[in-house]
Coordinates of C-alpha atoms in Angstrom, one line a residue:
M189 CA 33.3 113.6 -29.3
N190 CA 32.8 109.5 -29.0
I191 CA 33.4 109.6 -25.6
L192 CA 31.3 112.5 -24.3
Y193 CA 28.1 111.3 -26.1
T194 CA 28.8 107.5 -25.3
E195 CA 26.3 105.5 -24.2
Y196 CA 28.5 103.3 -22.3
H197 CA 27.8 104.8 -18.9
Y198 CA 29.7 102.1 -17.0
S199 CA 32.5 101.4 -19.5
L200 CA 33.5 105.4 -19.1
Y201 CA 33.4 105.2 -15.5
F202 CA 35.3 101.7 -14.7
V203 CA 37.7 103.2 -17.5
G204 CA 38.2 106.0 -16.1
S205 CA 38.3 105.0 -12.6
T206 CA 41.3 103.0 -13.8
L207 CA 43.4 105.3 -15.2
F208 CA 42.6 107.8 -12.5
Y209 CA 43.9 105.5 -10.0
Y210 CA 46.6 104.8 -11.5
A211 CA 47.5 108.4 -11.9
Y212 CA 48.2 108.3 -8.5
F213 CA 51.2 106.4 -8.7
V214 CA 52.6 109.0 -11.5
A215 CA 51.4 111.8 -9.4
N216 CA 52.6 110.7 -6.3
S217 CA 56.4 109.6 -7.8
L218 CA 56.9 113.1 -9.6
L219 CA 55.7 114.6 -6.2
T220 CA 58.5 113.1 -4.4
A221 CA 61.1 113.6 -7.0
F222 CA 60.7 117.4 -7.0
N223 CA 59.3 118.2 -3.7
R224 CA 60.9 118.2 -0.5
K225 CA 58.0 119.1 1.4
Y226 CA 55.8 116.6 0.0
R227 CA 58.5 113.8 0.9
H228 CA 58.5 114.2 4.3
L229 CA 54.5 113.6 4.6
S230 CA 53.5 110.6 5.5
N231 CA 51.8 109.0 3.4
E232 CA 48.1 109.0 4.2
K233 CA 48.5 113.0 4.0
Q234 CA 50.7 111.9 0.3
M235 CA 47.5 110.2 -0.5
Y236 CA 45.9 113.1 0.2
V237 CA 47.9 115.7 -1.4
V238 CA 47.7 113.5 -4.5
S239 CA 43.8 112.4 -4.7
N240 CA 43.1 116.7 -4.6
L241 CA 46.0 118.2 -7.0
L242 CA 45.1 115.4 -9.2
K243 CA 40.6 116.6 -8.4
S244 CA 41.7 120.2 -9.1
I245 CA 42.9 119.2 -12.4
F246 CA 40.9 117.2 -13.5
L247 CA 37.6 119.2 -12.6
C248 CA 39.6 122.4 -14.1
F249 CA 39.5 120.7 -17.3
S250 CA 36.2 119.7 -16.9
T251 CA 34.9 123.1 -16.6
P252 CA 34.5 124.2 -20.3
L253 CA 32.2 121.1 -20.4
A254 CA 30.3 121.5 -17.4
G255 CA 30.0 125.2 -18.7
Y256 CA 28.1 124.4 -22.0
V257 CA 25.5 121.5 -20.0
L258 CA 24.7 124.3 -17.8
Y259 CA 24.1 126.7 -20.6
D260 CA 22.2 123.6 -23.2
T261 CA 19.6 122.8 -20.4
M262 CA 19.4 125.3 -18.3
Y263 CA 18.7 128.0 -21.1
L264 CA 17.9 126.0 -24.1
R265 CA 16.7 123.5 -22.5
N266 CA 18.1 120.8 -24.6
W267 CA 18.6 117.9 -22.9
N268 CA 21.1 115.6 -24.1
N269 CA 21.2 112.7 -22.1
P270 CA 24.3 111.1 -23.0
L271 CA 25.6 114.4 -22.8
I272 CA 24.5 114.9 -18.9
K273 CA 25.6 111.6 -17.2
N274 CA 28.9 111.4 -18.9
L275 CA 29.2 114.5 -17.3
G276 CA 28.0 113.4 -13.9
V277 CA 30.7 110.4 -14.1
F278 CA 33.6 112.4 -14.9
Y279 CA 32.9 114.2 -11.2
S280 CA 31.8 111.3 -9.7
I281 CA 35.9 109.9 -11.0
P282 CA 38.0 111.6 -8.7
D283 CA 35.5 111.0 -5.2
T284 CA 35.3 107.3 -6.2
V285 CA 38.7 106.9 -6.6
S286 CA 39.8 109.1 -3.8
L287 CA 37.4 106.2 -1.3
L288 CA 39.7 103.9 -2.3
M289 CA 42.9 105.4 -1.7
V290 CA 43.0 108.3 0.8
K291 CA 43.3 106.1 4.4
K292 CA 42.5 109.1 6.5
M293 CA 39.6 111.7 5.4
D294 CA 37.1 113.3 7.6
M295 CA 33.6 111.7 8.2
T296 CA 31.9 114.2 6.4
T297 CA 34.0 114.1 3.2
K298 CA 33.7 110.3 3.4
I299 CA 30.2 110.3 3.1
H300 CA 29.9 113.3 0.4
H301 CA 32.3 111.1 -1.7
I302 CA 30.1 108.3 -1.0
I303 CA 26.7 110.3 -1.6
V304 CA 28.8 111.6 -4.9
V305 CA 28.8 107.8 -6.4
L306 CA 25.3 107.1 -5.2
F307 CA 24.6 110.5 -7.7
N308 CA 26.2 109.0 -10.2
I309 CA 24.9 105.8 -10.2
A310 CA 21.0 107.4 -10.0
S311 CA 21.9 109.5 -12.9
I312 CA 23.0 107.0 -15.3
S313 CA 19.8 105.2 -15.1
N314 CA 17.9 108.5 -15.1
N315 CA 15.9 110.2 -18.1
Y316 CA 16.5 114.0 -18.2
S317 CA 14.1 114.4 -20.9
T318 CA 11.1 114.3 -18.4
N319 CA 11.2 116.4 -15.2
N320 CA 12.5 115.4 -12.0
I321 CA 14.6 116.0 -9.4
L322 CA 17.5 114.0 -10.7
R323 CA 18.4 117.6 -13.2
F324 CA 18.7 119.4 -10.2
L325 CA 22.2 117.0 -9.9
I326 CA 23.3 118.8 -13.1
I327 CA 23.4 122.4 -11.3
Y328 CA 25.0 120.6 -8.2
G329 CA 27.8 118.8 -10.3
C330 CA 28.4 121.8 -12.4
F331 CA 28.7 124.6 -9.7
S332 CA 31.1 122.0 -7.5
T333 CA 33.3 121.7 -10.8
F334 CA 33.5 125.8 -10.9
A335 CA 35.2 125.7 -8.0
F336 CA 38.4 123.3 -8.9
I337 CA 40.7 125.7 -6.9
V338 CA 39.7 124.2 -3.8
N339 CA 40.7 121.4 -4.1
F340 CA 43.7 123.4 -5.9
I341 CA 44.6 124.6 -2.2
L342 CA 43.7 122.0 -0.1
A343 CA 46.7 120.2 -2.1
V344 CA 49.0 122.6 -2.5
R345 CA 49.1 124.1 0.8
F346 CA 51.3 121.1 2.1
L347 CA 54.0 121.7 -0.5
H348 CA 55.3 124.9 0.2
E349 CA 55.8 127.4 2.7
N350 CA 54.8 130.7 1.3
K351 CA 52.1 132.3 3.6
L352 CA 51.3 135.0 1.5
I353 CA 50.7 132.6 -1.4
E354 CA 48.6 130.6 0.9
M355 CA 46.4 133.5 2.6
W356 CA 45.7 134.9 -1.3
L357 CA 44.6 131.7 -2.5
S358 CA 42.3 130.9 0.0
R359 CA 41.1 133.9 -0.3
I360 CA 40.5 133.1 -4.0
A361 CA 38.9 129.8 -2.9
F362 CA 36.5 131.6 -0.8
I363 CA 35.4 133.9 -3.2
T364 CA 34.6 131.4 -5.5
Y365 CA 33.4 128.4 -3.4
T366 CA 31.1 131.1 -1.5
L367 CA 29.2 132.6 -5.3
C368 CA 29.3 129.0 -6.1
C369 CA 27.5 127.5 -2.9
T370 CA 25.1 130.8 -3.0
I371 CA 24.2 129.8 -6.1
N372 CA 23.6 126.9 -6.2
W373 CA 21.9 126.5 -2.6
G374 CA 19.5 129.8 -4.2
W375 CA 18.9 127.3 -6.8
H376 CA 17.7 124.9 -4.7
I377 CA 15.3 126.8 -2.6
I378 CA 13.5 128.3 -5.0
Y379 CA 12.8 125.8 -7.5
I380 CA 11.9 122.3 -5.1
P381 CA 9.1 123.7 -3.8
E382 CA 7.6 124.7 -6.9
L383 CA 8.6 121.1 -8.4
Y384 CA 7.2 119.2 -5.4
N385 CA 3.7 121.2 -5.7
N386 CA 3.6 119.6 -9.3
C387 CA 4.4 116.3 -8.6
E388 CA 1.6 113.4 -9.7
S389 CA 2.1 111.1 -7.3
Q390 CA 3.9 109.8 -4.4
M391 CA 6.9 108.6 -5.6
C392 CA 8.0 112.1 -6.9
S393 CA 7.0 113.4 -3.6
Y394 CA 9.5 111.1 -2.2
S395 CA 12.6 111.0 -4.3
I396 CA 12.4 115.1 -3.6
Y397 CA 12.9 114.0 0.2
I398 CA 15.6 111.7 -0.3
Y399 CA 17.7 113.8 -2.5
S400 CA 16.8 117.1 -0.1
S401 CA 18.1 114.9 2.2
M402 CA 21.4 113.5 0.7
V403 CA 22.4 117.1 -0.4
G404 CA 21.8 118.3 2.8
A405 CA 24.4 116.1 3.8
L406 CA 26.7 118.0 1.1
V407 CA 25.9 121.7 2.1
I408 CA 27.3 120.3 5.8
D409 CA 30.7 119.5 4.5
D410 CA 30.6 122.7 2.0
I411 CA 29.8 124.7 4.9
K412 CA 32.3 122.9 7.5
L413 CA 35.1 123.5 3.8
N414 CA 33.8 127.1 3.8
K415 CA 34.7 127.8 7.1
W416 CA 38.2 126.9 7.1
L417 CA 38.9 128.4 3.9
Y418 CA 37.6 131.5 5.7
N419 CA 40.1 131.4 8.1
K420 CA 43.1 130.5 5.8
S421 CA 42.1 133.1 4.3
N422 CA 42.8 136.0 6.9
F423 CA 40.7 138.7 6.2
L424 CA 40.5 139.8 9.6
V425 CA 44.0 140.8 9.4
L426 CA 43.0 142.5 6.3
K427 CA 40.6 144.6 7.8
T428 CA 42.8 145.5 10.9
H429 CA 45.2 146.8 8.3

């Protein structure tokens, strides 16, 4: 509880990122020892697998906290600054370390990670007690946390040869991710214009423009990943039968 409510956000960010960094080496050793397919991957691909596997586990364990923060803020209207900021710190840790450890990644994914890091820095300096555009980060971060299975399938597809398992995992991930994205984007589409209409300063308007453009880059990566999951899930094969 002391960690969750600490106000030393940058210290938590640094320590958490350091521990997550060393977790790469532990995971790499375990996978090398126990998975034959992993041993035959290139070093770049191994780091990609470890990155997504650790992120999926980390987000999975963060899901209860994300659900609580979502309920506490959106329903109870209780804006607990330390807790909200620390949730953002937790969410950004895997992406921060991934930028350091994964040498080859798609440009859209790299941009996604960089934006998450920038959003975390902005979140730490934000006052959530006031109604501002960064409150929308809570929605985006929480629903992205709920979709941890997507990172899981990105990793485990290189660790087994069972096409049936891969197909069903892809279907579950596609449905989960589509639902999370739909709620996420729907919330933004409905409430960003409302916030914009209530702006009382140019700074408020500019912040909405900047936030919307950065979220737009995240949306592009989300759509690209969703298309890939749809193709992997073989829904067309299911319809044919």
